[in-house]
Amino acid sequence: MNRFALSISRGIARVTESALGPYQTAVIRIGFSATWLLFLLRELPHRQELYGPDGPWSWGLAEQLIADNGAFTVLMWSDGRVWFETVYVLAVLSSVLLMLGWRTRAMSVLFMLGVLSLQNRSVFIGDGGDNVLHLMSVYLVFTRCGQVWSLDARRARLARQAHARGERAGDRVGPALWGVLGLGLAVATLAGWLFDGDPFVPSLLWAVWLAQGLWWVVGRRARFAQPRIMLDVIANIVHNGALLVIMAEACLIYATAGWYKIQGSRWQDGTAVYYPLHLDSFSPWPALADLMSSSGAMVMIVTYGTVIVQVAFPFTLFNRRVKNVLLAVMITEHAVIAVVLGLPFFSLAMITADAVFLPTSFLRLLGDRVARARGRLRAGGSRTKLPEQRAPGDRENTHVGFTA
């Protein structure tokens, strides 16, 4: 009984004292923001037809659908072209800043608003990767995804160093950003736009805004450490719960996909992979698709292997070695799908979702190698060119060089 109680207390301490998976959540932050950013940049010439006023899914049709399902999108606040362009630019900007890890809490909220607003404006555009991005953008708001590999982590490190030297590190950008976002929320609420549909997203926006204000006030004004410790414990619990939901979501995606594939006749006879390879919409490299489909044994192995890996993956989480092997297989499979079937953003979204299960040691090793490569590039770029060696008899040049 004492051993069981001790295990429970250790588990509670682990969940409350720290935000677990800092490197995994950093990869998720970078991966999903980069995926959304690349998609927005690729569709920049076609943005008006996809999500804007010139699209076949008109503003009136979207208004009727949203009135029924209550989906949240700020694009329904106005049908003007200027408002659409503003939202699109903000979506791009928030993706860049979230990927860099600048004010990650605020940028994760703006990132979520950009994803929900554009995707809910035209619900018939997208694929399974967009659905994953849709869900993960909401989950990211609850995580402390800027602990490592971010500008926030760098700013926190510099603040600690300044505090150790006895200096006071002020932050004017954070309160200013908090005030601007609060003003926007107040205007949208008073105008009746914010709570026009389902109240979940608007309530979440106000909750995050109030929580950030409370965090700043307690950090600056509290005379004792207990209030800040309590807020830190709550933030850790919320982060760890969101991380658990992300992992469960990834397992659910693979489990449902695998079991539904088992029920399909094409997956049962081993020919399901063959037919997409011969569709014009999914054949950016016809020669490569023909090469893969030319072998019946290869098609059957890939078909059955996909089902086996997807069904078995959730059960392999209890065995680290088997899990890592299947994880490498799934990431490789998504990379092949990106190239062969021409679905890069779907594959990027799924690879990012898979990254939540990557070992911390591997991610730290990867980060160290990236840091070393960046350091070598900086050293090479800042290296000055030494003057050429002068001839022994060149006294005039030597004298001039010395006096200069």
mmCIF file of C-alpha atoms in Angstrom:
data_model
loop_
_atom_site.group_PDB
_atom_site.id
_atom_site.type_symbol
_atom_site.label_atom_id
_atom_site.label_comp_id
_atom_site.label_asym_id
_atom_site.label_seq_id
_atom_site.Cartn_x
_atom_site.Cartn_y
_atom_site.Cartn_z
ATOM 1 C CA MET A 1 0.000 0.000 0.000
ATOM 2 C CA ASN A 2 2.835 2.373 0.856
ATOM 3 C CA ARG A 3 4.551 1.563 -2.438
ATOM 4 C CA PHE A 4 1.323 2.291 -4.346
ATOM 5 C CA ALA A 5 0.842 5.594 -2.508
ATOM 6 C CA LEU A 6 4.447 6.521 -3.217
ATOM 7 C CA SER A 7 3.943 5.846 -6.930
ATOM 8 C CA ILE A 8 0.813 7.992 -6.953
ATOM 9 C CA SER A 9 2.604 10.853 -5.223
ATOM 10 C CA ARG A 10 5.491 10.657 -7.678
ATOM 11 C CA GLY A 11 3.085 10.728 -10.596
ATOM 12 C CA ILE A 12 1.270 13.766 -9.199
ATOM 13 C CA ALA A 13 4.565 15.532 -8.592
ATOM 14 C CA ARG A 14 5.727 14.795 -12.133
ATOM 15 C CA VAL A 15 2.542 16.179 -13.664
ATOM 16 C CA THR A 16 2.413 19.316 -11.525
ATOM 17 C CA GLU A 17 6.063 20.299 -11.162
ATOM 18 C CA SER A 18 7.034 20.497 -14.815
ATOM 19 C CA ALA A 19 5.631 20.766 -18.318
ATOM 20 C CA LEU A 20 6.426 17.406 -19.903
ATOM 21 C CA GLY A 21 7.678 16.891 -23.440
ATOM 22 C CA PRO A 22 9.198 20.343 -24.058
ATOM 23 C CA TYR A 23 11.035 19.187 -27.186
ATOM 24 C CA GLN A 24 8.026 17.294 -28.525
ATOM 25 C CA THR A 25 5.726 20.289 -28.133
ATOM 26 C CA ALA A 26 8.358 22.510 -29.735
ATOM 27 C CA VAL A 27 8.453 20.207 -32.766
ATOM 28 C CA ILE A 28 4.653 20.293 -32.941
ATOM 29 C CA ARG A 29 4.696 24.083 -32.775
ATOM 30 C CA ILE A 30 7.295 24.420 -35.496
ATOM 31 C CA GLY A 31 5.849 21.656 -37.682
ATOM 32 C CA PHE A 32 2.230 22.768 -37.767
ATOM 33 C CA SER A 33 3.010 26.468 -38.104
ATOM 34 C CA ALA A 34 5.434 25.699 -40.952
ATOM 35 C CA THR A 35 2.863 23.461 -42.655
ATOM 36 C CA TRP A 36 0.183 26.147 -42.503
ATOM 37 C CA LEU A 37 2.637 28.848 -43.575
ATOM 38 C CA LEU A 38 3.809 26.915 -46.624
ATOM 39 C CA PHE A 39 0.216 26.198 -47.597
ATOM 40 C CA LEU A 40 -0.767 29.863 -47.330
ATOM 41 C CA LEU A 41 2.243 30.947 -49.365
ATOM 42 C CA ARG A 42 1.629 28.345 -52.061
ATOM 43 C CA GLU A 43 -2.030 29.335 -52.387
ATOM 44 C CA LEU A 44 -1.288 33.059 -52.250
ATOM 45 C CA PRO A 45 -2.171 33.619 -55.940
ATOM 46 C CA HIS A 46 -5.413 31.620 -55.498
ATOM 47 C CA ARG A 47 -6.474 32.878 -52.059
ATOM 48 C CA GLN A 48 -9.449 34.836 -53.386
ATOM 49 C CA GLU A 49 -10.887 31.774 -55.114
ATOM 50 C CA LEU A 50 -10.245 29.442 -52.180
ATOM 51 C CA TYR A 51 -11.366 31.488 -49.194
ATOM 52 C CA GLY A 52 -12.185 34.962 -50.445
ATOM 53 C CA PRO A 53 -15.094 36.768 -52.076
ATOM 54 C CA ASP A 54 -14.288 35.321 -55.532
ATOM 55 C CA GLY A 55 -14.665 31.688 -54.449
ATOM 56 C CA PRO A 56 -17.419 29.375 -55.719
ATOM 57 C CA TRP A 57 -18.484 28.892 -52.089
ATOM 58 C CA SER A 58 -19.859 32.394 -51.751
ATOM 59 C CA TRP A 59 -20.129 34.477 -48.607
ATOM 60 C CA GLY A 60 -23.906 33.938 -48.556
ATOM 61 C CA LEU A 61 -23.592 30.147 -48.726
ATOM 62 C CA ALA A 62 -20.985 30.188 -45.981
ATOM 63 C CA GLU A 63 -23.247 32.361 -43.845
ATOM 64 C CA GLN A 64 -26.111 29.872 -44.194
ATOM 65 C CA LEU A 65 -23.909 26.901 -43.294
ATOM 66 C CA ILE A 66 -22.294 28.619 -40.316
ATOM 67 C CA ALA A 67 -25.709 29.629 -39.038
ATOM 68 C CA ASP A 68 -26.488 25.897 -38.792
ATOM 69 C CA ASN A 69 -23.211 24.455 -37.477
ATOM 70 C CA GLY A 70 -22.033 27.434 -35.401
ATOM 71 C CA ALA A 71 -18.443 27.233 -36.701
ATOM 72 C CA PHE A 72 -16.162 30.120 -35.791
ATOM 73 C CA THR A 73 -14.599 32.326 -38.470
ATOM 74 C CA VAL A 74 -13.785 36.014 -38.388
ATOM 75 C CA LEU A 75 -14.205 36.161 -42.173
ATOM 76 C CA MET A 76 -17.969 36.211 -41.643
ATOM 77 C CA TRP A 77 -17.725 39.540 -39.843
ATOM 78 C CA SER A 78 -17.451 41.273 -43.212
ATOM 79 C CA ASP A 79 -17.578 40.302 -46.880
ATOM 80 C CA GLY A 80 -15.158 43.038 -47.926
ATOM 81 C CA ARG A 81 -11.968 42.324 -49.808
ATOM 82 C CA VAL A 82 -9.871 44.486 -47.476
ATOM 83 C CA TRP A 83 -10.991 42.506 -44.417
ATOM 84 C CA PHE A 84 -10.177 39.220 -46.131
ATOM 85 C CA GLU A 85 -6.696 40.390 -47.117
ATOM 86 C CA THR A 86 -6.078 41.606 -43.566
ATOM 87 C CA VAL A 87 -7.052 38.230 -42.087
ATOM 88 C CA TYR A 88 -4.904 36.375 -44.612
ATOM 89 C CA VAL A 89 -1.853 38.526 -43.886
ATOM 90 C CA LEU A 90 -2.348 38.100 -40.129
ATOM 91 C CA ALA A 91 -2.593 34.337 -40.611
ATOM 92 C CA VAL A 92 0.744 34.333 -42.448
ATOM 93 C CA LEU A 93 2.376 36.609 -39.882
ATOM 94 C CA SER A 94 1.152 34.602 -36.880
ATOM 95 C CA SER A 95 2.452 31.400 -38.482
ATOM 96 C CA VAL A 96 5.911 32.906 -38.920
ATOM 97 C CA LEU A 97 6.058 34.263 -35.371
ATOM 98 C CA LEU A 98 4.749 31.036 -33.849
ATOM 99 C CA MET A 99 7.314 29.025 -35.771
ATOM 100 C CA LEU A 100 10.052 31.303 -34.410
ATOM 101 C CA GLY A 101 8.587 31.089 -30.918
ATOM 102 C CA TRP A 102 7.952 34.812 -30.379
ATOM 103 C CA ARG A 103 5.270 35.372 -27.721
ATOM 104 C CA THR A 104 4.106 31.815 -28.244
ATOM 105 C CA ARG A 105 0.995 32.045 -26.090
ATOM 106 C CA ALA A 106 -0.423 35.019 -27.982
ATOM 107 C CA MET A 107 0.764 33.745 -31.352
ATOM 108 C CA SER A 108 -0.758 30.311 -30.750
ATOM 109 C CA VAL A 109 -4.125 32.018 -30.216
ATOM 110 C CA LEU A 110 -3.751 34.095 -33.388
ATOM 111 C CA PHE A 111 -2.563 31.001 -35.242
ATOM 112 C CA MET A 112 -5.699 29.151 -34.135
ATOM 113 C CA LEU A 113 -7.862 32.069 -35.273
ATOM 114 C CA GLY A 114 -6.222 32.042 -38.698
ATOM 115 C CA VAL A 115 -6.665 28.299 -39.171
ATOM 116 C CA LEU A 116 -10.275 28.237 -37.983
ATOM 117 C CA SER A 117 -11.262 31.369 -39.890
ATOM 118 C CA LEU A 118 -9.946 30.247 -43.269
ATOM 119 C CA GLN A 119 -10.897 26.587 -43.019
ATOM 120 C CA ASN A 120 -14.420 27.256 -41.699
ATOM 121 C CA ARG A 121 -14.974 29.840 -44.438
ATOM 122 C CA SER A 122 -14.717 27.143 -47.119
ATOM 123 C CA VAL A 123 -15.292 23.770 -45.524
ATOM 124 C CA PHE A 124 -15.121 21.792 -48.768
ATOM 125 C CA ILE A 125 -11.486 22.707 -49.408
ATOM 126 C CA GLY A 126 -8.907 20.519 -47.753
ATOM 127 C CA ASP A 127 -8.041 16.947 -46.897
ATOM 128 C CA GLY A 128 -7.267 14.845 -43.851
ATOM 129 C CA GLY A 129 -4.174 16.894 -43.116
ATOM 130 C CA ASP A 130 -6.315 20.023 -42.796
ATOM 131 C CA ASN A 131 -8.527 18.250 -40.271
ATOM 132 C CA VAL A 132 -5.463 17.354 -38.198
ATOM 133 C CA LEU A 133 -4.198 20.931 -38.410
ATOM 134 C CA HIS A 134 -7.651 22.185 -37.423
ATOM 135 C CA LEU A 135 -7.638 20.153 -34.213
ATOM 136 C CA MET A 136 -4.007 20.676 -33.321
ATOM 137 C CA SER A 137 -4.286 24.453 -33.660
ATOM 138 C CA VAL A 138 -6.772 24.375 -30.790
ATOM 139 C CA TYR A 139 -4.668 22.028 -28.663
ATOM 140 C CA LEU A 140 -1.549 24.176 -29.104
ATOM 141 C CA VAL A 141 -3.199 27.038 -27.233
ATOM 142 C CA PHE A 142 -3.171 24.954 -24.042
ATOM 143 C CA THR A 143 0.497 23.930 -24.297
ATOM 144 C CA ARG A 144 3.654 25.655 -23.142
ATOM 145 C CA CYS A 145 5.242 25.087 -26.532
ATOM 146 C CA GLY A 146 7.909 27.784 -26.266
ATOM 147 C CA GLN A 147 10.094 26.221 -23.564
ATOM 148 C CA VAL A 148 12.874 25.310 -26.009
ATOM 149 C CA TRP A 149 13.883 26.254 -29.563
ATOM 150 C CA SER A 150 12.108 29.605 -29.402
ATOM 151 C CA LEU A 151 12.751 33.306 -29.041
ATOM 152 C CA ASP A 152 10.773 33.152 -25.809
ATOM 153 C CA ALA A 153 13.269 30.702 -24.357
ATOM 154 C CA ARG A 154 16.107 32.992 -25.411
ATOM 155 C CA ARG A 155 14.420 36.007 -23.833
ATOM 156 C CA ALA A 156 13.816 34.084 -20.604
ATOM 157 C CA ARG A 157 17.465 33.015 -20.503
ATOM 158 C CA LEU A 158 18.655 36.597 -20.981
ATOM 159 C CA ALA A 159 16.248 37.768 -18.272
ATOM 160 C CA ARG A 160 17.655 35.196 -15.831
ATOM 161 C CA GLN A 161 21.180 36.291 -16.623
ATOM 162 C CA ALA A 162 20.250 39.918 -16.079
ATOM 163 C CA HIS A 163 18.572 39.044 -12.794
ATOM 164 C CA ALA A 164 21.707 37.168 -11.683
ATOM 165 C CA ARG A 165 23.744 40.327 -12.346
ATOM 166 C CA GLY A 166 21.324 42.334 -10.248
ATOM 167 C CA GLU A 167 19.740 44.060 -13.240
ATOM 168 C CA ARG A 168 16.010 44.444 -13.820
ATOM 169 C CA ALA A 169 14.763 43.217 -17.175
ATOM 170 C CA GLY A 170 11.642 45.100 -18.229
ATOM 171 C CA ASP A 171 9.094 43.903 -20.757
ATOM 172 C CA ARG A 172 7.065 46.516 -22.566
ATOM 173 C CA VAL A 173 6.129 44.462 -25.613
ATOM 174 C CA GLY A 174 4.135 41.866 -23.667
ATOM 175 C CA PRO A 175 1.762 44.292 -21.894
ATOM 176 C CA ALA A 176 1.357 46.325 -25.099
ATOM 177 C CA LEU A 177 0.439 43.215 -27.076
ATOM 178 C CA TRP A 178 -1.930 42.133 -24.301
ATOM 179 C CA GLY A 179 -3.637 45.524 -24.385
ATOM 180 C CA VAL A 180 -4.041 45.545 -28.172
ATOM 181 C CA LEU A 181 -5.520 42.049 -28.231
ATOM 182 C CA GLY A 182 -7.834 42.902 -25.332
ATOM 183 C CA LEU A 183 -9.064 45.973 -27.178
ATOM 184 C CA GLY A 184 -9.786 43.852 -30.244
ATOM 185 C CA LEU A 185 -11.708 41.328 -28.151
ATOM 186 C CA ALA A 186 -13.726 44.086 -26.511
ATOM 187 C CA VAL A 187 -14.642 45.680 -29.846
ATOM 188 C CA ALA A 188 -15.653 42.321 -31.368
ATOM 189 C CA THR A 189 -17.722 41.463 -28.286
ATOM 190 C CA LEU A 190 -19.528 44.811 -28.100
ATOM 191 C CA ALA A 191 -20.237 44.679 -31.840
ATOM 192 C CA GLY A 192 -21.917 41.291 -31.382
ATOM 193 C CA TRP A 193 -19.532 39.441 -33.710
ATOM 194 C CA LEU A 194 -17.616 37.326 -31.231
ATOM 195 C CA PHE A 195 -20.468 35.395 -29.612
ATOM 196 C CA ASP A 196 -22.579 35.125 -32.746
ATOM 197 C CA GLY A 197 -22.103 31.334 -33.040
ATOM 198 C CA ASP A 198 -20.756 28.594 -30.816
ATOM 199 C CA PRO A 199 -19.385 30.164 -27.597
ATOM 200 C CA PHE A 200 -16.408 27.809 -27.157
ATOM 201 C CA VAL A 201 -13.799 29.741 -29.161
ATOM 202 C CA PRO A 202 -14.871 33.221 -27.904
ATOM 203 C CA SER A 203 -14.883 31.974 -24.322
ATOM 204 C CA LEU A 204 -11.447 30.456 -24.845
ATOM 205 C CA LEU A 205 -10.128 33.758 -26.189
ATOM 206 C CA TRP A 206 -11.343 35.704 -23.171
ATOM 207 C CA ALA A 207 -10.104 33.016 -20.773
ATOM 208 C CA VAL A 208 -6.588 33.063 -22.237
ATOM 209 C CA TRP A 209 -6.519 36.869 -22.241
ATOM 210 C CA LEU A 210 -7.587 37.077 -18.593
ATOM 211 C CA ALA A 211 -5.166 34.311 -17.588
ATOM 212 C CA GLN A 212 -2.261 36.130 -19.220
ATOM 213 C CA GLY A 213 -3.187 39.327 -17.422
ATOM 214 C CA LEU A 214 -3.375 37.501 -14.101
ATOM 215 C CA TRP A 215 -0.016 35.833 -14.786
ATOM 216 C CA TRP A 216 1.636 39.219 -15.389
ATOM 217 C CA VAL A 217 0.069 40.855 -12.329
ATOM 218 C CA VAL A 218 1.052 38.003 -10.024
ATOM 219 C CA GLY A 219 4.581 37.895 -11.432
ATOM 220 C CA ARG A 220 5.057 41.630 -10.947
ATOM 221 C CA ARG A 221 3.027 42.495 -7.867
ATOM 222 C CA ALA A 222 2.863 39.375 -5.680
ATOM 223 C CA ARG A 223 4.956 39.743 -2.519
ATOM 224 C CA PHE A 224 5.194 36.002 -1.935
ATOM 225 C CA ALA A 225 6.130 33.129 -4.248
ATOM 226 C CA GLN A 226 3.094 30.954 -3.498
ATOM 227 C CA PRO A 227 0.657 32.626 -5.984
ATOM 228 C CA ARG A 228 3.164 32.323 -8.833
ATOM 229 C CA ILE A 229 3.882 28.712 -7.898
ATOM 230 C CA MET A 230 0.158 27.950 -7.933
ATOM 231 C CA LEU A 231 -0.272 29.497 -11.390
ATOM 232 C CA ASP A 232 2.762 27.576 -12.619
ATOM 233 C CA VAL A 233 1.275 24.312 -11.334
ATOM 234 C CA ILE A 234 -2.029 25.036 -13.097
ATOM 235 C CA ALA A 235 -0.194 25.845 -16.340
ATOM 236 C CA ASN A 236 1.774 22.590 -16.092
ATOM 237 C CA ILE A 237 -1.383 20.552 -15.520
ATOM 238 C CA VAL A 238 -3.112 22.169 -18.497
ATOM 239 C CA HIS A 239 -0.044 21.648 -20.680
ATOM 240 C CA ASN A 240 0.357 18.002 -19.723
ATOM 241 C CA GLY A 241 -3.346 17.349 -20.257
ATOM 242 C CA ALA A 242 -3.196 18.932 -23.715
ATOM 243 C CA LEU A 243 -0.102 16.881 -24.563
ATOM 244 C CA LEU A 244 -1.938 13.726 -23.537
ATOM 245 C CA VAL A 245 -4.887 14.706 -25.737
ATOM 246 C CA ILE A 246 -2.555 15.281 -28.701
ATOM 247 C CA MET A 247 -1.022 11.842 -28.251
ATOM 248 C CA ALA A 248 -4.434 10.225 -27.880
ATOM 249 C CA GLU A 249 -5.645 12.053 -30.989
ATOM 250 C CA ALA A 250 -2.741 10.729 -33.040
ATOM 251 C CA CYS A 251 -3.406 7.185 -31.824
ATOM 252 C CA LEU A 252 -7.106 7.548 -32.586
ATOM 253 C CA ILE A 253 -6.383 8.729 -36.111
ATOM 254 C CA TYR A 254 -4.221 5.712 -36.886
ATOM 255 C CA ALA A 255 -6.468 3.224 -35.113
ATOM 256 C CA THR A 256 -9.655 4.344 -36.884
ATOM 257 C CA ALA A 257 -7.878 4.587 -40.244
ATOM 258 C CA GLY A 258 -6.467 1.089 -39.859
ATOM 259 C CA TRP A 259 -9.718 -0.552 -38.769
ATOM 260 C CA TYR A 260 -11.719 1.148 -41.512
ATOM 261 C CA LYS A 261 -9.167 -0.037 -44.053
ATOM 262 C CA ILE A 262 -9.633 -3.622 -42.850
ATOM 263 C CA GLN A 263 -13.327 -3.386 -43.726
ATOM 264 C CA GLY A 264 -12.628 -2.281 -47.310
ATOM 265 C CA SER A 265 -12.559 -4.932 -50.003
ATOM 266 C CA ARG A 266 -9.675 -3.296 -51.862
ATOM 267 C CA TRP A 267 -7.552 -3.338 -48.743
ATOM 268 C CA GLN A 268 -8.473 -6.952 -48.103
ATOM 269 C CA ASP A 269 -7.385 -8.140 -51.554
ATOM 270 C CA GLY A 270 -4.201 -6.041 -51.411
ATOM 271 C CA THR A 271 -4.918 -3.694 -54.337
ATOM 272 C CA ALA A 272 -5.950 -0.483 -52.542
ATOM 273 C CA VAL A 273 -2.609 1.242 -53.136
ATOM 274 C CA TYR A 274 -2.666 0.452 -56.859
ATOM 275 C CA TYR A 275 -5.651 2.613 -57.845
ATOM 276 C CA PRO A 276 -4.587 6.005 -56.387
ATOM 277 C CA LEU A 277 -1.285 5.661 -58.231
ATOM 278 C CA HIS A 278 -3.191 5.819 -61.541
ATOM 279 C CA LEU A 279 -5.397 8.809 -60.773
ATOM 280 C CA ASP A 280 -4.425 11.997 -62.569
ATOM 281 C CA SER A 281 -5.154 14.082 -59.466
ATOM 282 C CA PHE A 282 -2.619 12.096 -57.436
ATOM 283 C CA SER A 283 0.105 11.495 -60.020
ATOM 284 C CA PRO A 284 2.550 14.418 -60.135
ATOM 285 C CA TRP A 285 5.242 11.939 -61.243
ATOM 286 C CA PRO A 286 3.516 9.368 -63.510
ATOM 287 C CA ALA A 287 6.764 7.528 -64.231
ATOM 288 C CA LEU A 288 7.426 7.056 -60.527
ATOM 289 C CA ALA A 289 3.858 5.891 -59.916
ATOM 290 C CA ASP A 290 4.114 3.406 -62.779
ATOM 291 C CA LEU A 291 7.390 2.097 -61.384
ATOM 292 C CA MET A 292 5.830 1.447 -57.978
ATOM 293 C CA SER A 293 2.682 -0.144 -59.356
ATOM 294 C CA SER A 294 4.532 -2.358 -61.843
ATOM 295 C CA SER A 295 5.256 -4.908 -59.133
ATOM 296 C CA GLY A 296 2.197 -6.685 -57.768
ATOM 297 C CA ALA A 297 4.152 -7.995 -54.798
ATOM 298 C CA MET A 298 5.284 -4.456 -53.900
ATOM 299 C CA VAL A 299 1.712 -3.135 -54.056
ATOM 300 C CA MET A 300 0.441 -5.959 -51.868
ATOM 301 C CA ILE A 301 3.242 -5.502 -49.312
ATOM 302 C CA VAL A 302 2.638 -1.758 -49.079
ATOM 303 C CA THR A 303 -1.125 -2.271 -48.783
ATOM 304 C CA TYR A 304 -0.985 -4.851 -46.019
ATOM 305 C CA GLY A 305 1.961 -3.133 -44.340
ATOM 306 C CA THR A 306 0.022 0.117 -44.088
ATOM 307 C CA VAL A 307 -2.904 -1.580 -42.381
ATOM 308 C CA ILE A 308 -0.697 -3.544 -40.003
ATOM 309 C CA VAL A 309 1.330 -0.506 -38.955
ATOM 310 C CA GLN A 310 -1.710 1.703 -38.387
ATOM 311 C CA VAL A 311 -3.604 -0.881 -36.367
ATOM 312 C CA ALA A 312 -0.594 -1.964 -34.326
ATOM 313 C CA PHE A 313 0.920 1.434 -33.567
ATOM 314 C CA PRO A 314 -1.271 2.403 -30.548
ATOM 315 C CA PHE A 315 -0.438 -0.942 -28.921
ATOM 316 C CA THR A 316 3.319 -0.485 -29.371
ATOM 317 C CA LEU A 317 3.513 2.580 -27.134
ATOM 318 C CA PHE A 318 4.259 0.261 -24.216
ATOM 319 C CA ASN A 319 7.408 -1.012 -25.957
ATOM 320 C CA ARG A 320 9.815 1.784 -26.797
ATOM 321 C CA ARG A 321 11.917 -0.090 -29.335
ATOM 322 C CA VAL A 322 8.997 -1.419 -31.364
ATOM 323 C CA LYS A 323 7.309 1.973 -31.191
ATOM 324 C CA ASN A 324 10.380 3.721 -32.594
ATOM 325 C CA VAL A 325 10.615 1.237 -35.460
ATOM 326 C CA LEU A 326 6.962 1.671 -36.442
ATOM 327 C CA LEU A 327 7.313 5.429 -36.029
ATOM 328 C CA ALA A 328 10.188 5.483 -38.505
ATOM 329 C CA VAL A 329 8.119 3.360 -40.914
ATOM 330 C CA MET A 330 5.130 5.721 -40.702
ATOM 331 C CA ILE A 331 7.243 8.837 -41.190
ATOM 332 C CA THR A 332 8.880 7.217 -44.218
ATOM 333 C CA GLU A 333 5.476 6.249 -45.575
ATOM 334 C CA HIS A 334 4.188 9.821 -45.274
ATOM 335 C CA ALA A 335 7.307 11.132 -46.977
ATOM 336 C CA VAL A 336 6.673 8.734 -49.884
ATOM 337 C CA ILE A 337 3.036 9.857 -50.044
ATOM 338 C CA ALA A 338 4.184 13.483 -50.246
ATOM 339 C CA VAL A 339 6.341 12.748 -53.281
ATOM 340 C CA VAL A 340 4.466 10.013 -55.127
ATOM 341 C CA LEU A 341 0.869 11.153 -54.574
ATOM 342 C CA GLY A 342 1.589 14.879 -54.476
ATOM 343 C CA LEU A 343 0.185 15.495 -50.959
ATOM 344 C CA PRO A 344 2.988 17.427 -49.239
ATOM 345 C CA PHE A 345 0.886 19.314 -46.707
ATOM 346 C CA PHE A 346 -1.059 16.240 -45.646
ATOM 347 C CA SER A 347 2.219 14.404 -45.128
ATOM 348 C CA LEU A 348 3.786 17.301 -43.233
ATOM 349 C CA ALA A 349 0.800 17.474 -40.906
ATOM 350 C CA MET A 350 0.900 13.735 -40.208
ATOM 351 C CA ILE A 351 4.680 13.683 -39.744
ATOM 352 C CA THR A 352 4.333 16.535 -37.259
ATOM 353 C CA ALA A 353 1.632 14.628 -35.389
ATOM 354 C CA ASP A 354 3.921 11.588 -35.325
ATOM 355 C CA ALA A 355 6.736 13.712 -33.877
ATOM 356 C CA VAL A 356 4.999 13.846 -30.500
ATOM 357 C CA PHE A 357 6.200 10.259 -29.977
ATOM 358 C CA LEU A 358 9.836 10.858 -30.940
ATOM 359 C CA PRO A 359 12.372 10.127 -28.178
ATOM 360 C CA THR A 360 13.671 13.154 -26.294
ATOM 361 C CA SER A 361 17.267 11.980 -26.747
ATOM 362 C CA PHE A 362 16.840 11.966 -30.525
ATOM 363 C CA LEU A 363 15.288 15.444 -30.553
ATOM 364 C CA ARG A 364 18.033 16.862 -28.346
ATOM 365 C CA LEU A 365 20.677 15.310 -30.580
ATOM 366 C CA LEU A 366 18.961 16.790 -33.616
ATOM 367 C CA GLY A 367 18.783 20.190 -31.971
ATOM 368 C CA ASP A 368 22.467 20.081 -31.017
ATOM 369 C CA ARG A 369 23.473 19.254 -34.575
ATOM 370 C CA VAL A 370 21.352 22.077 -35.965
ATOM 371 C CA ALA A 371 22.890 24.483 -33.443
ATOM 372 C CA ARG A 372 26.402 23.363 -34.402
ATOM 373 C CA ALA A 373 25.657 23.770 -38.098
ATOM 374 C CA ARG A 374 24.261 27.249 -37.464
ATOM 375 C CA GLY A 375 27.333 28.120 -35.403
ATOM 376 C CA ARG A 376 29.646 27.013 -38.193
ATOM 377 C CA LEU A 377 27.704 29.085 -40.722
ATOM 378 C CA ARG A 378 27.945 32.145 -38.487
ATOM 379 C CA ALA A 379 31.635 31.584 -37.928
ATOM 380 C CA GLY A 380 32.238 31.203 -41.634
ATOM 381 C CA GLY A 381 30.220 34.310 -42.472
ATOM 382 C CA SER A 382 31.951 36.485 -39.883
ATOM 383 C CA ARG A 383 35.452 35.307 -40.719
ATOM 384 C CA THR A 384 37.525 38.227 -42.028
ATOM 385 C CA LYS A 385 39.916 37.879 -44.919
ATOM 386 C CA LEU A 386 43.564 38.301 -43.911
ATOM 387 C CA PRO A 387 45.793 40.532 -46.059
ATOM 388 C CA GLU A 388 48.163 38.822 -48.433
ATOM 389 C CA GLN A 389 51.782 38.378 -47.376
ATOM 390 C CA ARG A 390 53.981 41.196 -48.633
ATOM 391 C CA ALA A 391 57.290 40.727 -50.310
ATOM 392 C CA PRO A 392 60.341 41.205 -48.070
ATOM 393 C CA GLY A 393 61.544 44.188 -50.093
ATOM 394 C CA ASP A 394 58.235 45.990 -50.137
ATOM 395 C CA ARG A 395 59.163 48.532 -47.435
ATOM 396 C CA GLU A 396 56.875 51.258 -48.666
ATOM 397 C CA ASN A 397 53.787 49.094 -48.393
ATOM 398 C CA THR A 398 54.898 47.870 -45.001
ATOM 399 C CA HIS A 399 55.351 51.410 -43.713
ATOM 400 C CA VAL A 400 51.984 52.522 -45.052
ATOM 401 C CA GLY A 401 50.261 49.527 -43.600
ATOM 402 C CA PHE A 402 51.854 50.145 -40.211
ATOM 403 C CA THR A 403 51.001 53.816 -40.019
ATOM 404 C CA ALA A 404 47.433 53.206 -41.154
#
